[in-house]
CSV table of C-alpha atoms and ligand atoms in Angstrom, one decimal:
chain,number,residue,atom,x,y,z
A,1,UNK,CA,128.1,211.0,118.1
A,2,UNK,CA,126.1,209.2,115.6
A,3,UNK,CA,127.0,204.9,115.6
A,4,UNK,CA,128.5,204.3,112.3
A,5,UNK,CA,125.9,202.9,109.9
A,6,UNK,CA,123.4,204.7,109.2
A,7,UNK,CA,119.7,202.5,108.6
A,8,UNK,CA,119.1,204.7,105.7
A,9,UNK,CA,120.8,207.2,104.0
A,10,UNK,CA,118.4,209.7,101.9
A,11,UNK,CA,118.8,212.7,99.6
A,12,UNK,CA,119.5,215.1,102.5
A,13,UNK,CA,119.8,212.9,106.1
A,14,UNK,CA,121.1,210.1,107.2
A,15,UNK,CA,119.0,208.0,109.8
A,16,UNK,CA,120.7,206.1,113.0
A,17,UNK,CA,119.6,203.9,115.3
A,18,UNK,CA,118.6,206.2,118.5
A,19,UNK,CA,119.9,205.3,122.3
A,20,UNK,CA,116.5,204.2,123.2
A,21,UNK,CA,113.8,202.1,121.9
A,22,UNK,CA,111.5,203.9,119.5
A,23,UNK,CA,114.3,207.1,118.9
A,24,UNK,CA,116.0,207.3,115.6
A,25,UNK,CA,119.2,210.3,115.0
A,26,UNK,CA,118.5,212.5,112.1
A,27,UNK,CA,121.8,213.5,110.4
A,28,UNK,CA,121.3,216.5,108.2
A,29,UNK,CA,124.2,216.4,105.4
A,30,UNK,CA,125.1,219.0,102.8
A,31,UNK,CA,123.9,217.5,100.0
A,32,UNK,CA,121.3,219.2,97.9
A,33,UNK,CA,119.2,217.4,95.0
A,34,UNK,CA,116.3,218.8,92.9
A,35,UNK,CA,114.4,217.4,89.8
A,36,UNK,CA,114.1,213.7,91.5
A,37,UNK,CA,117.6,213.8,92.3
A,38,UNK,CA,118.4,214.4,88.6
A,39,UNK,CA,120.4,217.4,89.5
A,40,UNK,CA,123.0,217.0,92.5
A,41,UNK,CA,125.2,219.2,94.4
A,42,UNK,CA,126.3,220.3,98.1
A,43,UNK,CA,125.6,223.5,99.4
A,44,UNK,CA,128.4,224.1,101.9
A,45,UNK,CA,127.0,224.3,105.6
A,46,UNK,CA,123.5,223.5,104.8
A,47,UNK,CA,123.0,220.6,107.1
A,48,UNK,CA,124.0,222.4,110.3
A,49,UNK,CA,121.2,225.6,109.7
A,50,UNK,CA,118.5,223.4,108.2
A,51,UNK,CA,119.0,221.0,111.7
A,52,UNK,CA,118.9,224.5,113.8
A,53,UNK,CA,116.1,226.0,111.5
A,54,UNK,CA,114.0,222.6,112.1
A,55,UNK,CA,115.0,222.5,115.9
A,56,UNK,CA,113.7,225.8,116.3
A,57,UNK,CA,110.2,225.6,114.0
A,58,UNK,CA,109.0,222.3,115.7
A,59,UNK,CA,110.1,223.2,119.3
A,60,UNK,CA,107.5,225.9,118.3
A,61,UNK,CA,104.9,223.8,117.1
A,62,UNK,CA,104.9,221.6,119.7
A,63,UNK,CA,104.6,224.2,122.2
A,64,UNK,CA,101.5,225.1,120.3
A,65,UNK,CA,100.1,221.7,120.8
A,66,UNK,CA,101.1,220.5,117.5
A,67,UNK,CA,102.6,216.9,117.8
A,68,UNK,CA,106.2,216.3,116.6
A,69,UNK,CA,108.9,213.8,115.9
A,70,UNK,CA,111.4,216.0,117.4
A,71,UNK,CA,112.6,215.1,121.1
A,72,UNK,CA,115.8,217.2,121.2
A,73,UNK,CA,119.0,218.5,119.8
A,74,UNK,CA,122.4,216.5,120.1
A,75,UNK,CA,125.0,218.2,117.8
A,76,UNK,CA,125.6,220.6,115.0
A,77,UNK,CA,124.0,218.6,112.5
A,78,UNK,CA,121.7,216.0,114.4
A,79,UNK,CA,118.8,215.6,116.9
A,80,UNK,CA,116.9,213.1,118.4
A,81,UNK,CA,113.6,212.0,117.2
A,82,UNK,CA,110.6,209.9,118.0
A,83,UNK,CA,111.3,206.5,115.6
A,84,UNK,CA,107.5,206.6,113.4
A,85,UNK,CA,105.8,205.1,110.3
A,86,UNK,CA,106.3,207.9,107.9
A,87,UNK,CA,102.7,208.2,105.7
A,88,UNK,CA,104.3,208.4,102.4
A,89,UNK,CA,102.5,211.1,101.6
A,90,UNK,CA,104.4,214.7,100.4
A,91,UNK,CA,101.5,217.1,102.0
A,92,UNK,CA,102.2,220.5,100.1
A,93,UNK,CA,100.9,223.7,101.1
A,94,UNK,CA,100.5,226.2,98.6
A,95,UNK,CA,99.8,230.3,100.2
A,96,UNK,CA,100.5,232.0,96.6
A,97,UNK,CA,100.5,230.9,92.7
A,98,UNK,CA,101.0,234.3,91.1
A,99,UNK,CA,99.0,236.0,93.3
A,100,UNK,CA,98.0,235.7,97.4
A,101,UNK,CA,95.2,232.8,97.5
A,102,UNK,CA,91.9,233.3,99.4
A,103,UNK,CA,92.7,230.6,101.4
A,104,UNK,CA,95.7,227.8,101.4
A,105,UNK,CA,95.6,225.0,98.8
A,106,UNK,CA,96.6,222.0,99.9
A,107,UNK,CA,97.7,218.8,97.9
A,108,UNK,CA,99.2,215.3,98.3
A,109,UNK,CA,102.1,213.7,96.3
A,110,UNK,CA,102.8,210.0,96.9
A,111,UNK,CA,106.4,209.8,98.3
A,112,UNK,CA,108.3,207.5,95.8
A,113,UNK,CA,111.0,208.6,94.2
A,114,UNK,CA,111.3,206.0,91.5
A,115,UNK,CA,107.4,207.2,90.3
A,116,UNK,CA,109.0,211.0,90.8
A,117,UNK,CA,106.7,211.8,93.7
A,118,UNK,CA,103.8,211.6,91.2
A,119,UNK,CA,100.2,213.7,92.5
A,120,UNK,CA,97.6,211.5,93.9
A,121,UNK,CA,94.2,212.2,94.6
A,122,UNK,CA,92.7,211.8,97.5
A,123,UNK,CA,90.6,208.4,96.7
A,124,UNK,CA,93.8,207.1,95.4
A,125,UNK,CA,95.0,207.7,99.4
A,126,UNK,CA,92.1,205.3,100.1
A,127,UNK,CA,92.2,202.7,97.7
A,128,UNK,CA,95.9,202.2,98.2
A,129,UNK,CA,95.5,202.0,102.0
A,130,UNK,CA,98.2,204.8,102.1
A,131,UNK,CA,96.3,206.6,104.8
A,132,UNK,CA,92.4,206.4,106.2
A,133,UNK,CA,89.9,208.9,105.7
A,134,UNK,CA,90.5,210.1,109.4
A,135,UNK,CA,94.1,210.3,109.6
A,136,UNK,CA,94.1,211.9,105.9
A,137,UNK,CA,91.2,215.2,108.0
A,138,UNK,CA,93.8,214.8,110.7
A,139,UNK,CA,96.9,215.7,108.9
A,140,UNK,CA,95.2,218.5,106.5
A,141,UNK,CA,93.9,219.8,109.9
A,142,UNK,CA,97.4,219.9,111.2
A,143,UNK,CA,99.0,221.2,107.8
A,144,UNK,CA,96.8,224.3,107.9
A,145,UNK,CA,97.8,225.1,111.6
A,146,UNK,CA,101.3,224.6,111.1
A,147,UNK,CA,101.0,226.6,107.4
A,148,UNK,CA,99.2,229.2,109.3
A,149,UNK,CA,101.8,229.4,112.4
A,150,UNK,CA,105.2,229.7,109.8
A,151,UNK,CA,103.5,232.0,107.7
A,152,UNK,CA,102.9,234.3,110.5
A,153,UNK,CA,106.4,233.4,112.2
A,154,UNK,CA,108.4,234.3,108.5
A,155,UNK,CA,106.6,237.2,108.0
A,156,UNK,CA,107.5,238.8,111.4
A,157,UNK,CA,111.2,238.3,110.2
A,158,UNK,CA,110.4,239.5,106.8
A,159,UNK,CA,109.7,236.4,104.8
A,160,UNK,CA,106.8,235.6,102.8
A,161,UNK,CA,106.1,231.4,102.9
A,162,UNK,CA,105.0,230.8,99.5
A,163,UNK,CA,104.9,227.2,99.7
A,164,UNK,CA,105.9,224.3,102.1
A,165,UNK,CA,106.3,220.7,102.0
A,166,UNK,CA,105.6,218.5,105.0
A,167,UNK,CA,105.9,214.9,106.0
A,168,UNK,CA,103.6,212.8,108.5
A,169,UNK,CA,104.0,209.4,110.5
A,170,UNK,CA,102.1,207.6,112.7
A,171,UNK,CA,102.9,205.9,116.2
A,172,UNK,CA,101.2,204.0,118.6
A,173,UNK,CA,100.9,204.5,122.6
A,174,UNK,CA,99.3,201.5,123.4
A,175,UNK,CA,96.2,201.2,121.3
A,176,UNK,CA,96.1,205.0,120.3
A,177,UNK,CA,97.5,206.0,116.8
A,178,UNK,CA,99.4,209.0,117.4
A,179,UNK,CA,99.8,211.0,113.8
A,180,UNK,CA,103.0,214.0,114.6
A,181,UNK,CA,104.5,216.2,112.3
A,182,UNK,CA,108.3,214.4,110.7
A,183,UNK,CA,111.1,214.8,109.1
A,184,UNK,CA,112.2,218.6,108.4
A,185,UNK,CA,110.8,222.1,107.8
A,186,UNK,CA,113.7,224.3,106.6
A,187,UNK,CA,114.7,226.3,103.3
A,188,UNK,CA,115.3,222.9,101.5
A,189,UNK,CA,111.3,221.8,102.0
A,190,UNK,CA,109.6,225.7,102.4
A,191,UNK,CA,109.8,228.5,99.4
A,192,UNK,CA,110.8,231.8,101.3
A,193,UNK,CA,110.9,235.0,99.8
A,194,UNK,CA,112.0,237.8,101.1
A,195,UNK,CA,109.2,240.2,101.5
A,196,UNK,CA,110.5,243.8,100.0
A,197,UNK,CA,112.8,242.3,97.6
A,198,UNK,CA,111.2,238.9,96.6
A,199,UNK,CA,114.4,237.7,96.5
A,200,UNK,CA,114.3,233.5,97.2
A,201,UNK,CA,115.8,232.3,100.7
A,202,UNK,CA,115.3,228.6,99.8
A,203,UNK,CA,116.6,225.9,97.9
A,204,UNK,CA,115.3,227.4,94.2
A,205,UNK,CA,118.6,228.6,94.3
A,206,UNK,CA,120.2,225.5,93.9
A,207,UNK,CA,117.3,224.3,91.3
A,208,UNK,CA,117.8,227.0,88.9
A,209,UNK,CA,121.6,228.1,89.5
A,210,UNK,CA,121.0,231.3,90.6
A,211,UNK,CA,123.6,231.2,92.8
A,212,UNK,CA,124.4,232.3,96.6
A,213,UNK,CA,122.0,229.5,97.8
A,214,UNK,CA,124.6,229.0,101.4
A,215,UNK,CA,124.1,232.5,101.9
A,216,UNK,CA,120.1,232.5,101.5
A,217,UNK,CA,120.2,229.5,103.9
A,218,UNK,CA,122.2,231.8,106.5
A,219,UNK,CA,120.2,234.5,105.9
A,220,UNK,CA,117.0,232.5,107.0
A,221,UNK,CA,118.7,231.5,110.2
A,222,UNK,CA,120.2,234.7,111.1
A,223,UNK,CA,116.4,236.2,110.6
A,224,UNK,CA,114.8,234.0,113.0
A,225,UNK,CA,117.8,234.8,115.5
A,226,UNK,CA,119.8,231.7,115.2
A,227,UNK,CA,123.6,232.2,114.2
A,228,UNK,CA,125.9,232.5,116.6
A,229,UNK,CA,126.6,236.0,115.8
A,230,UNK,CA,123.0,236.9,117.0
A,231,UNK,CA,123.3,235.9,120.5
A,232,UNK,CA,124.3,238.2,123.0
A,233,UNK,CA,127.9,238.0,123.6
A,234,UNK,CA,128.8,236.4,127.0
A,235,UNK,CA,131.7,238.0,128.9
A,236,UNK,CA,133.3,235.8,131.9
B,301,ADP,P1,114.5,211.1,101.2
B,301,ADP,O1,115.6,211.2,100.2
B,301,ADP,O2,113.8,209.8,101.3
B,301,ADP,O3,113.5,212.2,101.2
B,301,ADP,P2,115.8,212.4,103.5
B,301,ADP,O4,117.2,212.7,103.0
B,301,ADP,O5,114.8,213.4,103.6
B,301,ADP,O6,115.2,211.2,102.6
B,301,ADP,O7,116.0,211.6,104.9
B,301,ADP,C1,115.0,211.5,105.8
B,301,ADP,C2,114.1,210.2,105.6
B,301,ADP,O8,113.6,209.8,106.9
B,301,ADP,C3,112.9,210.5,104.7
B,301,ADP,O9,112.7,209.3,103.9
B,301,ADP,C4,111.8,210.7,105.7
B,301,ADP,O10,110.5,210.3,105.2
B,301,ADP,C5,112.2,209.8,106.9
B,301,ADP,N1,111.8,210.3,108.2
B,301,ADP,C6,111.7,211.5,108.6
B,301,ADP,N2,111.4,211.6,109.9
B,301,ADP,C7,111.3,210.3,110.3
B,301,ADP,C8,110.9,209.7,111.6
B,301,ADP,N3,110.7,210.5,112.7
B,301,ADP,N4,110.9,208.4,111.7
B,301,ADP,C9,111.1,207.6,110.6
B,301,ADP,N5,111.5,208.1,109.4
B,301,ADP,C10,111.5,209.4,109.2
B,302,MG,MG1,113.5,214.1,102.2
């Protein structure tokens, strides 16, 4: 179990203090928010798929070589991960607007939330000191593989990834700056659509009240194998 107070408490997790140096505890709640947190609500079990949903993808990734904050599950709703500098920096990859693009579009947002996640261009990144010109080829090198890896991944289950949002940080081993994939991939921070029916699997349900948004979270999970009710049942 999580210690009581959390070091930060966000839109959609809570942050502890991890049992070793350099770990923090990611606590996924319910609560949902869109429009800059204008708009706020719960969706009722989210917490506990999007921390199995983001277990699963990253576990993946970095078995593919792709670095990661996560270290390792603990409970329904939290896991373990590596403690890092996050590069406020909302890296967005876009795969369709309208139509299939040629090739993925990516693009940065800073991560403030009293400027409401405002675009920034890439000099911007430079002249702020938000991130140098290597780490900024680093992580667009990393966004495309990881973009490339879930699109394939969703669509064997079905599921087109029209767009994802992803979050970096930076650590150091010794003298080495380490930049790894953070914070979450799961219907809150990807657009799914389900391939046949375009119908949305992802948190645009909650943004425009279409309604059903718990069961579009479920459905996700229970694509990619990961309700209960999908594993093989275990007689004693
Ligand atoms: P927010 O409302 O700020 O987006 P969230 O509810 O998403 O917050 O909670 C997670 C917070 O923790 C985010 O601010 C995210 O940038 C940060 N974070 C994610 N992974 C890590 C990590 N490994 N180390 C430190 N901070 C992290
Ligand atoms: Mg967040």
């Amino acid at each position: 179990m999580s210690p009581k107070t959390p070091i930060y408490e966000g839109k959609a997790k809570k942050l502890f203090e991890g049992p070793e140096p350099g770990t923090l505890i990611q606590h996924f709640k319910d609560d949902a928010t869109a429009f800059n947190a204008k708009k706020k609500g719960t969706i009722a079990g989210k917490g506990i798929i999007n921390n199995k949903i983001s277990e699963f993808l990253m576990t993946r990734l970095n078995d593919m070589g792709i670095p990661t904050h996560f270290i390792r599950g603990l409970n329904m709703r939290e896991q373990l991960v590596r403690a890092v500098d996050i590069v406020p920096l909302e890296v967005i990859i876009r795969n369709y607007e309208g139509e299939a693009l040629g090739s993925p579009l990516i693009e940065f947002c800073l991560k403030d939330d009293r400027l409401g996640d405002p675009f920034i261009a890439e000099d911007h990144v430079f002249a702020f000191g938000i991130a140098a010109p290597e780490e900024l080829d680093e992580i667009r090198h990393y966004a495309l593989r990881i973009n490339d890896f879930l699109s394939g991944l969703f669509y064997g289950h079905g599921i087109r990834l029209i767009d994802l949002k992803l979050e970096f940080g930076r650590f150091y081993e010794g003298e080495t700056e380490i930049i790894v994939l953070a914070d979450e991939i799961s219907p809150d921070t990807c657009r799914l659509w389900d391939i046949v029916t375009n119908d949305k699997l992802d948190k645009d349900r909650f943004r425009r009240d279409l309604g059903g948004e718990a069961e579009a979270y479920q459905e996700v999970a229970r694509r990619l194998g990961l309700t209960p009710e999908d594993e093989p049942e275990v007689l004693n």
